[in-house]
PDB file of C-alpha atoms and ligand atoms in Angstrom:
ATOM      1  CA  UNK A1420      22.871 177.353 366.082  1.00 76.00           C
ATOM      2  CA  UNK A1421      26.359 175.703 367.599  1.00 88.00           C
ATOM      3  CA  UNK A1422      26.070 172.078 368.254  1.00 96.00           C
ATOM      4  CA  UNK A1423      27.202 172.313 372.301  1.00 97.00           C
ATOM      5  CA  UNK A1424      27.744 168.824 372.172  1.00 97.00           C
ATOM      6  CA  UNK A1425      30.315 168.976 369.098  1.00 97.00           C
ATOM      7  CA  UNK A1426      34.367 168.168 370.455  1.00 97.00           C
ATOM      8  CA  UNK A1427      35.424 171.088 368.729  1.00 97.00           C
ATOM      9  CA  UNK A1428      32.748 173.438 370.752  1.00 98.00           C
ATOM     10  CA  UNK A1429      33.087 171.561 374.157  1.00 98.00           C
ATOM     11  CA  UNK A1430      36.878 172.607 373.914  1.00 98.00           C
ATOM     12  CA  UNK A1431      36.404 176.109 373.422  1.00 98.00           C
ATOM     13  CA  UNK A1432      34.266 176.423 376.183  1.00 98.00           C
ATOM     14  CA  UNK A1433      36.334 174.376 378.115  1.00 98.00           C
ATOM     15  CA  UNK A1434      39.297 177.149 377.736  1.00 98.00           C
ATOM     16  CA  UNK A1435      36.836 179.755 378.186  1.00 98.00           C
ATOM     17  CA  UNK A1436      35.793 178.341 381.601  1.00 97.00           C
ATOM     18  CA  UNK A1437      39.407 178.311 382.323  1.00 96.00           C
ATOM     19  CA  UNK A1438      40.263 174.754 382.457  1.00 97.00           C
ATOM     20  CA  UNK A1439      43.863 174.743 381.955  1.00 96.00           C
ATOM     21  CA  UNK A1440      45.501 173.031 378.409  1.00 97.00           C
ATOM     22  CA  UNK A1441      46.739 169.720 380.361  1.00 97.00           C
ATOM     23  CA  UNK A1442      43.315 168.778 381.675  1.00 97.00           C
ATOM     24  CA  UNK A1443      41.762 169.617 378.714  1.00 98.00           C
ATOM     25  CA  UNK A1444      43.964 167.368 376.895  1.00 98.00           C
ATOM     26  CA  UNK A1445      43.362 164.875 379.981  1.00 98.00           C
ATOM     27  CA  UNK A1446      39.943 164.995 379.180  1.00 98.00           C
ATOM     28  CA  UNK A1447      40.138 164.774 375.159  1.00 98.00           C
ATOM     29  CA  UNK A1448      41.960 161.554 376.099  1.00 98.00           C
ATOM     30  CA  UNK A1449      39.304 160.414 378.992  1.00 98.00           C
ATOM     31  CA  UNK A1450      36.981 160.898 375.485  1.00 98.00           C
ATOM     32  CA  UNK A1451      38.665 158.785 373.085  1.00 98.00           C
ATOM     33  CA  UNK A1452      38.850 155.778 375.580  1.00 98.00           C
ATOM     34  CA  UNK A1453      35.357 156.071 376.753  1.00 98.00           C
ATOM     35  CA  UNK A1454      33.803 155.700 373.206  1.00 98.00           C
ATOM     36  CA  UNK A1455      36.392 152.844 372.814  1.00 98.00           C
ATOM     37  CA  UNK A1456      34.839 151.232 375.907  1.00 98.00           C
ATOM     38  CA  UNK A1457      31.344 152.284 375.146  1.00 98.00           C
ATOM     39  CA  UNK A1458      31.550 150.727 371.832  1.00 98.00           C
ATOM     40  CA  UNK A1459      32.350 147.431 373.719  1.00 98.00           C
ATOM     41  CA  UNK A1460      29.602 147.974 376.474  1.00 98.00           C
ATOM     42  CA  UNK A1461      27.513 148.187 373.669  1.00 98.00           C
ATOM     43  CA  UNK A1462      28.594 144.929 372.016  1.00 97.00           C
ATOM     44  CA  UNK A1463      28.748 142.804 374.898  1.00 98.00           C
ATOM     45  CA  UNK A1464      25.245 143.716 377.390  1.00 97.00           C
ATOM     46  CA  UNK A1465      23.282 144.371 374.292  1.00 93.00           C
ATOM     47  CA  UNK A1466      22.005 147.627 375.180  1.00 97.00           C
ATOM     48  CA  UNK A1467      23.111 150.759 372.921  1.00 98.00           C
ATOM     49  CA  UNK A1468      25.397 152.989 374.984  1.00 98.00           C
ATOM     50  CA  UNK A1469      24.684 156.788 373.621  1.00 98.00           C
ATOM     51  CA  UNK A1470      27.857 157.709 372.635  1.00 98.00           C
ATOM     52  CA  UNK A1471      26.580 161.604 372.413  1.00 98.00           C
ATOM     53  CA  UNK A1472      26.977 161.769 375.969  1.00 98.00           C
ATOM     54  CA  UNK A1473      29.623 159.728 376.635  1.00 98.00           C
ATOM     55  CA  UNK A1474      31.585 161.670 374.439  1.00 98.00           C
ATOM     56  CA  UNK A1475      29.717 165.126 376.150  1.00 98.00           C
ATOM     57  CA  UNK A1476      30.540 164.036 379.432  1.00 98.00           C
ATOM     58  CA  UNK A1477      33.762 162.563 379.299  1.00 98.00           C
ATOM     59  CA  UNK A1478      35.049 165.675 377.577  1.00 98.00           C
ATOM     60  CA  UNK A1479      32.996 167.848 380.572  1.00 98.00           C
ATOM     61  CA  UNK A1480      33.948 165.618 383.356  1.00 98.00           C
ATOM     62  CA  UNK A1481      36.709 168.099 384.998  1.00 98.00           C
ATOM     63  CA  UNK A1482      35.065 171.426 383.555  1.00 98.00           C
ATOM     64  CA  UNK A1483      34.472 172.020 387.452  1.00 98.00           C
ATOM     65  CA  UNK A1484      38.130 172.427 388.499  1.00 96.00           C
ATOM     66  CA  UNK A1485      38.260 175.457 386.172  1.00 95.00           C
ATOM     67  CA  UNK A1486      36.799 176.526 389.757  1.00 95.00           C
ATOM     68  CA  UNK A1487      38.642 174.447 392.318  1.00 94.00           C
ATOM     69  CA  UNK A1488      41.968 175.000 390.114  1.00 77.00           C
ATOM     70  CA  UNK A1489      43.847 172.281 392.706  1.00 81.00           C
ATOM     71  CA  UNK A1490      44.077 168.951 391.363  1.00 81.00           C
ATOM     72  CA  UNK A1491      43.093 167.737 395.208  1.00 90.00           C
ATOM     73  CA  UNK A1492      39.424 169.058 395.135  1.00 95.00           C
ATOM     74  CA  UNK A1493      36.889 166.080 394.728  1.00 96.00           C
ATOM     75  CA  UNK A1494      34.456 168.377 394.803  1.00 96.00           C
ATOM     76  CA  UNK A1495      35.039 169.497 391.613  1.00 97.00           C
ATOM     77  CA  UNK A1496      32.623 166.584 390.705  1.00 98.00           C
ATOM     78  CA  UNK A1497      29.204 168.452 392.015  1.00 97.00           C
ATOM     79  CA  UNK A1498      30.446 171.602 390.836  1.00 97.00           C
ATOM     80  CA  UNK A1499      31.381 170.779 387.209  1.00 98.00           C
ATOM     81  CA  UNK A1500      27.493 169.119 387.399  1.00 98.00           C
ATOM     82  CA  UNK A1501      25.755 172.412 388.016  1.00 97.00           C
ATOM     83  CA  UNK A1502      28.174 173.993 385.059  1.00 98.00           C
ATOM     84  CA  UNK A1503      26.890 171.995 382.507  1.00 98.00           C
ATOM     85  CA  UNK A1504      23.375 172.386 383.743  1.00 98.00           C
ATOM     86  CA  UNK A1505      23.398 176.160 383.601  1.00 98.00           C
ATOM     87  CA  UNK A1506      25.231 175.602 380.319  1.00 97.00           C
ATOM     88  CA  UNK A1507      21.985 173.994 378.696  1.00 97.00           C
ATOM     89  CA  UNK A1508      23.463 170.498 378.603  1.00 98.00           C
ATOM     90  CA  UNK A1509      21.361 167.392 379.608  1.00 98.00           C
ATOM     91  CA  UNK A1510      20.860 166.018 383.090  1.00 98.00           C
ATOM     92  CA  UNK A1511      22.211 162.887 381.623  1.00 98.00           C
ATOM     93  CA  UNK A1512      25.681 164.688 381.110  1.00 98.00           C
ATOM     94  CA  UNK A1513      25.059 166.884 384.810  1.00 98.00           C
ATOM     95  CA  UNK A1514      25.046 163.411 386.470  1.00 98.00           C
ATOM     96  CA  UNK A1515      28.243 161.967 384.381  1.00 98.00           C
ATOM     97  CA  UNK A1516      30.207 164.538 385.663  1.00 98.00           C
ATOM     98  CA  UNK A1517      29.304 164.656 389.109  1.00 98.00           C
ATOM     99  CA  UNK A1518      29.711 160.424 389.083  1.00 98.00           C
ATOM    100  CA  UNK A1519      33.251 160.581 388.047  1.00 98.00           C
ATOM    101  CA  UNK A1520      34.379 160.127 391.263  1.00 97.00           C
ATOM    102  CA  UNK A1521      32.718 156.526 391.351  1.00 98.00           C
ATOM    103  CA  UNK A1522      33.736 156.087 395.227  1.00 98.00           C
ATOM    104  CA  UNK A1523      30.973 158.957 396.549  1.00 98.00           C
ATOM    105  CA  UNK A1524      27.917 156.890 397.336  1.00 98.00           C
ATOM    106  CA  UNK A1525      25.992 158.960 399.866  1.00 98.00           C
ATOM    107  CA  UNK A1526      25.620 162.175 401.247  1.00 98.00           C
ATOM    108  CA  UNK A1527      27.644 161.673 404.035  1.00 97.00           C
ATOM    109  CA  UNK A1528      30.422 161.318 401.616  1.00 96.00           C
ATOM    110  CA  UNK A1529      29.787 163.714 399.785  1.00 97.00           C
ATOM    111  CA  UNK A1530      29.452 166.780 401.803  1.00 97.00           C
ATOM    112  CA  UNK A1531      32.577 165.801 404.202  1.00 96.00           C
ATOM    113  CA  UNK A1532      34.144 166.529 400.552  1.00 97.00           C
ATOM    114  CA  UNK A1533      32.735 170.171 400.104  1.00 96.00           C
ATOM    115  CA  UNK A1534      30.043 168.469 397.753  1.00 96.00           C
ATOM    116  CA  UNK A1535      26.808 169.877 397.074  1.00 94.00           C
ATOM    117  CA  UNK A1536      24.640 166.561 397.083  1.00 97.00           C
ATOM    118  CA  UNK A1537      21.367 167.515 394.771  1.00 97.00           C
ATOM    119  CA  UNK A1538      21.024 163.151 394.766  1.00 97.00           C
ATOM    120  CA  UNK A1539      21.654 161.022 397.635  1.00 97.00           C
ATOM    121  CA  UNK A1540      24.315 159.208 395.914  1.00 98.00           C
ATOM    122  CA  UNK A1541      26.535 160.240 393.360  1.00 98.00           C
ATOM    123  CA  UNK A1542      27.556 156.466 392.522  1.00 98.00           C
ATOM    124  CA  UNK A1543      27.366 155.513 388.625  1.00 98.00           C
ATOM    125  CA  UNK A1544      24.448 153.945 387.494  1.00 97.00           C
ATOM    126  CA  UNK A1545      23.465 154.265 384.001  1.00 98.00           C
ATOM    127  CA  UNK A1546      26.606 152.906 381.675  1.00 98.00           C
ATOM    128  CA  UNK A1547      26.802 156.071 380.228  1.00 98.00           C
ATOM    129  CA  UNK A1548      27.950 157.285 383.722  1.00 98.00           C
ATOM    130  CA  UNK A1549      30.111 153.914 384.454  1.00 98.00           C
ATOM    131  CA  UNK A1550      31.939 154.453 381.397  1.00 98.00           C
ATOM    132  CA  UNK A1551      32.601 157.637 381.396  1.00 98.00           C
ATOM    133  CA  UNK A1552      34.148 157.011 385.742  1.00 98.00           C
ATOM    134  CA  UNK A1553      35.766 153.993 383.888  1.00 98.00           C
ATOM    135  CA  UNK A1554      37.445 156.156 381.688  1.00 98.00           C
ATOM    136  CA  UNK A1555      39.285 158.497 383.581  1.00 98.00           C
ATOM    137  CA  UNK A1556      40.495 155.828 385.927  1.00 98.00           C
ATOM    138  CA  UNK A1557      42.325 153.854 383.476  1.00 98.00           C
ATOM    139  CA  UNK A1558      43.605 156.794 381.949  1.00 98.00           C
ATOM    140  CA  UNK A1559      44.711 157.576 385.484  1.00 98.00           C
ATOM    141  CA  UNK A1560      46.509 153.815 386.168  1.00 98.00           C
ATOM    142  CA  UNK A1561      47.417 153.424 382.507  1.00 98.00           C
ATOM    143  CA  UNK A1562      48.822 156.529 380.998  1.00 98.00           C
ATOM    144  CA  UNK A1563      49.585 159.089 384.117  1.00 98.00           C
ATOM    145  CA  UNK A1564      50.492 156.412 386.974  1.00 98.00           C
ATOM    146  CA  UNK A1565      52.239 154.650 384.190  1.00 97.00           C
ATOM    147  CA  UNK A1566      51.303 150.919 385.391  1.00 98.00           C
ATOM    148  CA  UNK A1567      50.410 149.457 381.836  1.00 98.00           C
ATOM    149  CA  UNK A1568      51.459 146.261 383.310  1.00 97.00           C
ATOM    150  CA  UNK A1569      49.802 146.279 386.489  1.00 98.00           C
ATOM    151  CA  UNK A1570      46.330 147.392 384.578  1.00 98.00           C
ATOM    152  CA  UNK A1571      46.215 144.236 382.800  1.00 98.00           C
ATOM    153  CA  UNK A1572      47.200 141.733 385.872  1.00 97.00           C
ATOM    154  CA  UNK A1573      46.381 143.464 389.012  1.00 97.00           C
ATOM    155  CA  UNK A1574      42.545 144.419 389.856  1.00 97.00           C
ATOM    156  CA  UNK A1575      44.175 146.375 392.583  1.00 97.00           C
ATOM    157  CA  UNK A1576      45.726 148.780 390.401  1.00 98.00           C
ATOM    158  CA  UNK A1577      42.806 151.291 391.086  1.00 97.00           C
ATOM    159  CA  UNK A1578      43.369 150.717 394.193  1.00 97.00           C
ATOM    160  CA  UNK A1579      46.879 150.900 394.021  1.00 98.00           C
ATOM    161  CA  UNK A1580      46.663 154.339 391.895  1.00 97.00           C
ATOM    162  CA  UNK A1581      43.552 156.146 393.940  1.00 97.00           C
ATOM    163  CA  UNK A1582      44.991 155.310 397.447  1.00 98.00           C
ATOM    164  CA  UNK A1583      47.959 158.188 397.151  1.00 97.00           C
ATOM    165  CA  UNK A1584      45.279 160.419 395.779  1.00 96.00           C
ATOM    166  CA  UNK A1585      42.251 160.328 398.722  1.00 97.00           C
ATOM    167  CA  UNK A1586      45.534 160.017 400.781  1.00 97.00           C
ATOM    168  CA  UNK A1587      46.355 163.480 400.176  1.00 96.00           C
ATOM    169  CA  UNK A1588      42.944 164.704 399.610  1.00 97.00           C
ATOM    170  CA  UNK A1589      42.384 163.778 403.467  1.00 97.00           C
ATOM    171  CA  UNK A1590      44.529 165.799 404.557  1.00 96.00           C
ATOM    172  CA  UNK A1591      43.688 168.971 402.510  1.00 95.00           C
ATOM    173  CA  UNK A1592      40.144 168.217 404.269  1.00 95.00           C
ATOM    174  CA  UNK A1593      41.522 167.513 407.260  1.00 95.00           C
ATOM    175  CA  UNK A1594      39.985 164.566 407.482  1.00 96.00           C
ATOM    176  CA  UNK A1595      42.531 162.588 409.533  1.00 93.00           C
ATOM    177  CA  UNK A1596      44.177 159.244 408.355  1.00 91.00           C
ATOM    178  CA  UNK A1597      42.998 157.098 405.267  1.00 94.00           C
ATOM    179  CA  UNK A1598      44.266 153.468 404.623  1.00 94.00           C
ATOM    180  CA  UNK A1599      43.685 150.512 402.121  1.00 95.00           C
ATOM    181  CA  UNK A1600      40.602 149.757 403.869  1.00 96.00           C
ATOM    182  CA  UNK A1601      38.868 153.090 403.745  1.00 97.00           C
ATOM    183  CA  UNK A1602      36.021 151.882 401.455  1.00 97.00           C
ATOM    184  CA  UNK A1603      36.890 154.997 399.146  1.00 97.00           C
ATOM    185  CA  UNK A1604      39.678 152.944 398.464  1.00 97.00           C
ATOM    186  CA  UNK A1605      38.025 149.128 398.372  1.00 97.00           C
ATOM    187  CA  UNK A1606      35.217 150.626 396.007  1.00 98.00           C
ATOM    188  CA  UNK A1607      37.562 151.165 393.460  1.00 97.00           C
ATOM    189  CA  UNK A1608      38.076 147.129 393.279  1.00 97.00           C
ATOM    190  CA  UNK A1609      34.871 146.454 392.052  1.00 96.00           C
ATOM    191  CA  UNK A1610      35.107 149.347 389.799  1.00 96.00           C
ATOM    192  CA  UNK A1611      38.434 147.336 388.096  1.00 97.00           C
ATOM    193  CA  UNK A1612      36.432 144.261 388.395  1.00 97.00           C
ATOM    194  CA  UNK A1613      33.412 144.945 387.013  1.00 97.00           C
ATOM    195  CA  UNK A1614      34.964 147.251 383.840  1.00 98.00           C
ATOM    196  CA  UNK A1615      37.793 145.830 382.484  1.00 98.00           C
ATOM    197  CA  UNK A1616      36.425 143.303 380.563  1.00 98.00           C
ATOM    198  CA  UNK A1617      35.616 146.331 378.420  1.00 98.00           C
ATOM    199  CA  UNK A1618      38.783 147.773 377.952  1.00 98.00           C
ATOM    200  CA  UNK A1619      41.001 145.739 375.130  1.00 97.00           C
ATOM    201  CA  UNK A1620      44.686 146.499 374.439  1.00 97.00           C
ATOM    202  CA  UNK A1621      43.734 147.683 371.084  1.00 97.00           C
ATOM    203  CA  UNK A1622      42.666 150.552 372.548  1.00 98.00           C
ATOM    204  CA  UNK A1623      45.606 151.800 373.496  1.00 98.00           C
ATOM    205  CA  UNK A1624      47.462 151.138 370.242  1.00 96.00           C
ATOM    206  CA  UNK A1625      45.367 153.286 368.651  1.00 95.00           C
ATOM    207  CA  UNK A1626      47.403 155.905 366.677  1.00 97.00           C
ATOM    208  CA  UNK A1627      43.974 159.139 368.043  1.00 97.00           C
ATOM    209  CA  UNK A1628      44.629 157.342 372.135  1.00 98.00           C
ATOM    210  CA  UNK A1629      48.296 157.412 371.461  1.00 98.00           C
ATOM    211  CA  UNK A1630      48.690 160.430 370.294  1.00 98.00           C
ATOM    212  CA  UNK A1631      46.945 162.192 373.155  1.00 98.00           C
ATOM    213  CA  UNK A1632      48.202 160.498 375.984  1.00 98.00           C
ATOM    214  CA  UNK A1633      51.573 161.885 374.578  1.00 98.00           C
ATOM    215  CA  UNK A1634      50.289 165.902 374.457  1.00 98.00           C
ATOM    216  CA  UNK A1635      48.771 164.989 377.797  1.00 98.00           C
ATOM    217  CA  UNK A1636      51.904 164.011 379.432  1.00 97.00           C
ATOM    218  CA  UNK A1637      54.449 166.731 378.141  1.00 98.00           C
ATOM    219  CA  UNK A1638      51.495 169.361 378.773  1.00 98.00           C
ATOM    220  CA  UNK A1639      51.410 167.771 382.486  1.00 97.00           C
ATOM    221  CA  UNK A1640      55.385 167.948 382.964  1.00 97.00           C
ATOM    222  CA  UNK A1641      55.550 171.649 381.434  1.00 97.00           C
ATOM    223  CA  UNK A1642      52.804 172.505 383.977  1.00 95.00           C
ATOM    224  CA  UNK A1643      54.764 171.036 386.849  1.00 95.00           C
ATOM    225  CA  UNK A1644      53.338 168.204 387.915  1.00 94.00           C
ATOM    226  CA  UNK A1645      55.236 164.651 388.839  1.00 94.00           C
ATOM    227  CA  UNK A1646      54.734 162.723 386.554  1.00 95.00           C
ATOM    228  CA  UNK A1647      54.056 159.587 386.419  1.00 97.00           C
ATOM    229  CA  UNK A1648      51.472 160.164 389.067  1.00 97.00           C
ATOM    230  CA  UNK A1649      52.451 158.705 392.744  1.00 96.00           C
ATOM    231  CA  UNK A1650      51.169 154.882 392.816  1.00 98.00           C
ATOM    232  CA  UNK A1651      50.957 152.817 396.142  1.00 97.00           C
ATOM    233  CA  UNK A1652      53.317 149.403 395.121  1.00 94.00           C
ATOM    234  CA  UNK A1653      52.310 147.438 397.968  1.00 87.00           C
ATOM    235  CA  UNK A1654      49.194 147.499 398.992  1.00 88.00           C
TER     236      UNK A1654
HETATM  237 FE1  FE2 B1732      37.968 164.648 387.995  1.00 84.17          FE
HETATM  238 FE1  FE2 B1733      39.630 163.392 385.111  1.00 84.17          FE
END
């Protein structure tokens, strides 16, 4: 029997969903941070973060745009849940993904988004699911927005890096006009706030993080994409 919750099986079936090479090294890289991170969450609130499914669902967390293929589908989230599920994984994983988000915390939210809401809220709860959110935003600010210095001075800089994103997203949904106060966008303050004492610059001096944020990058350029990722300065 395959362990599905091996790296080395998670990729394959990654690429045989169809989730291109530059997310998949996005997510290898959303992988290696989050086990940094849990291992800290661990350390620091007593309580043993399983690293099984942080590692699971970090490395699952975008399977879902295998289906949405646009980078500017939020919904991904929801569908990426019921993926896993079918695929035999746990619900703690199914809820990881769709959490990823962090910013959709009730069905409202959700289904203006194209979401399929099987919970009322798909806000992180468990750490599991905070770290694994946590994760992919500071690979987001850090190592495709580029704002290394911003990540360790500004609390904004989730802000800062989210606001072009849900910017854009609106208007794919047609969804009118979003600002610096949309609370999509103030959510993502508390996020910062609350996880970054978990997050030490170690981490990204790390030959494994280093490595992949490189093959992420070029893999992101050769598909096309501007990178670094657009960033609102002035907020
Ligand atoms: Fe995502
Ligand atoms: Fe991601």
């Amino acid at each position: 029997m395959e362990d599905i919750y091996s790296r080395k099986y998670i990729v394959n079936f990654l690429r045989e969903t169809g989730v291109l090479e530059y997310k998949i090294l996005h997510s290898i890289a959303v992988a290696v941070l989050a086990l940094k991170i849990a291992g800290k969450v661990s350390k620091d609130e007593n309580y043993l973060v399983d690293k099984k499914i942080v590692e699971a669902g970090a490395l699952l967390h975008d399977i879902g745009i295998s289906k949405t293929i646009d980078d500017l589908s939020p919904n991904h989230s929801s569908i990426g849940g019921e993926l896993v599920r079918a695929h035999n994984y746990s619900e703690e994983i199914a809820r990881c993904i769709e959490d990823h988000e962090y910013v959709i915390w009730s069905r409202e939210d959700g289904e203006k988004l194209d979401m399929i809401m099987i919970r009322e809220s798909f806000r992180p709860e468990t750490w599991e699911e905070k770290v694994v959110s946590y994760a992919d935003h500071v690979v987001f600010v850090y190592s495709e927005c580029n704002k290394v210095k911003d990540f360790w001075e500004d609390l904004r800089c989730l802000q800062k890096a989210s606001l072009p994103y849900w910017v854009d997203v609106f208007k794919k949904y047609f969804l009118g006009d979003l600002d610096a106060t949309h609370p999509f966008i103030v959510r993502q303050y508390g996020h910062q706030k609350e996880m970054k004492k978990f997050v030490d610059p170690s981490f990204f001096a790390d030959e494994e993080y280093k490595d992949i944020a490189e093959k992420m990058q070029k893999a992101q350029i050769e598909y096309g994409l501007k990178v670094p990722f657009a960033y609102a300065d002035e907020l």
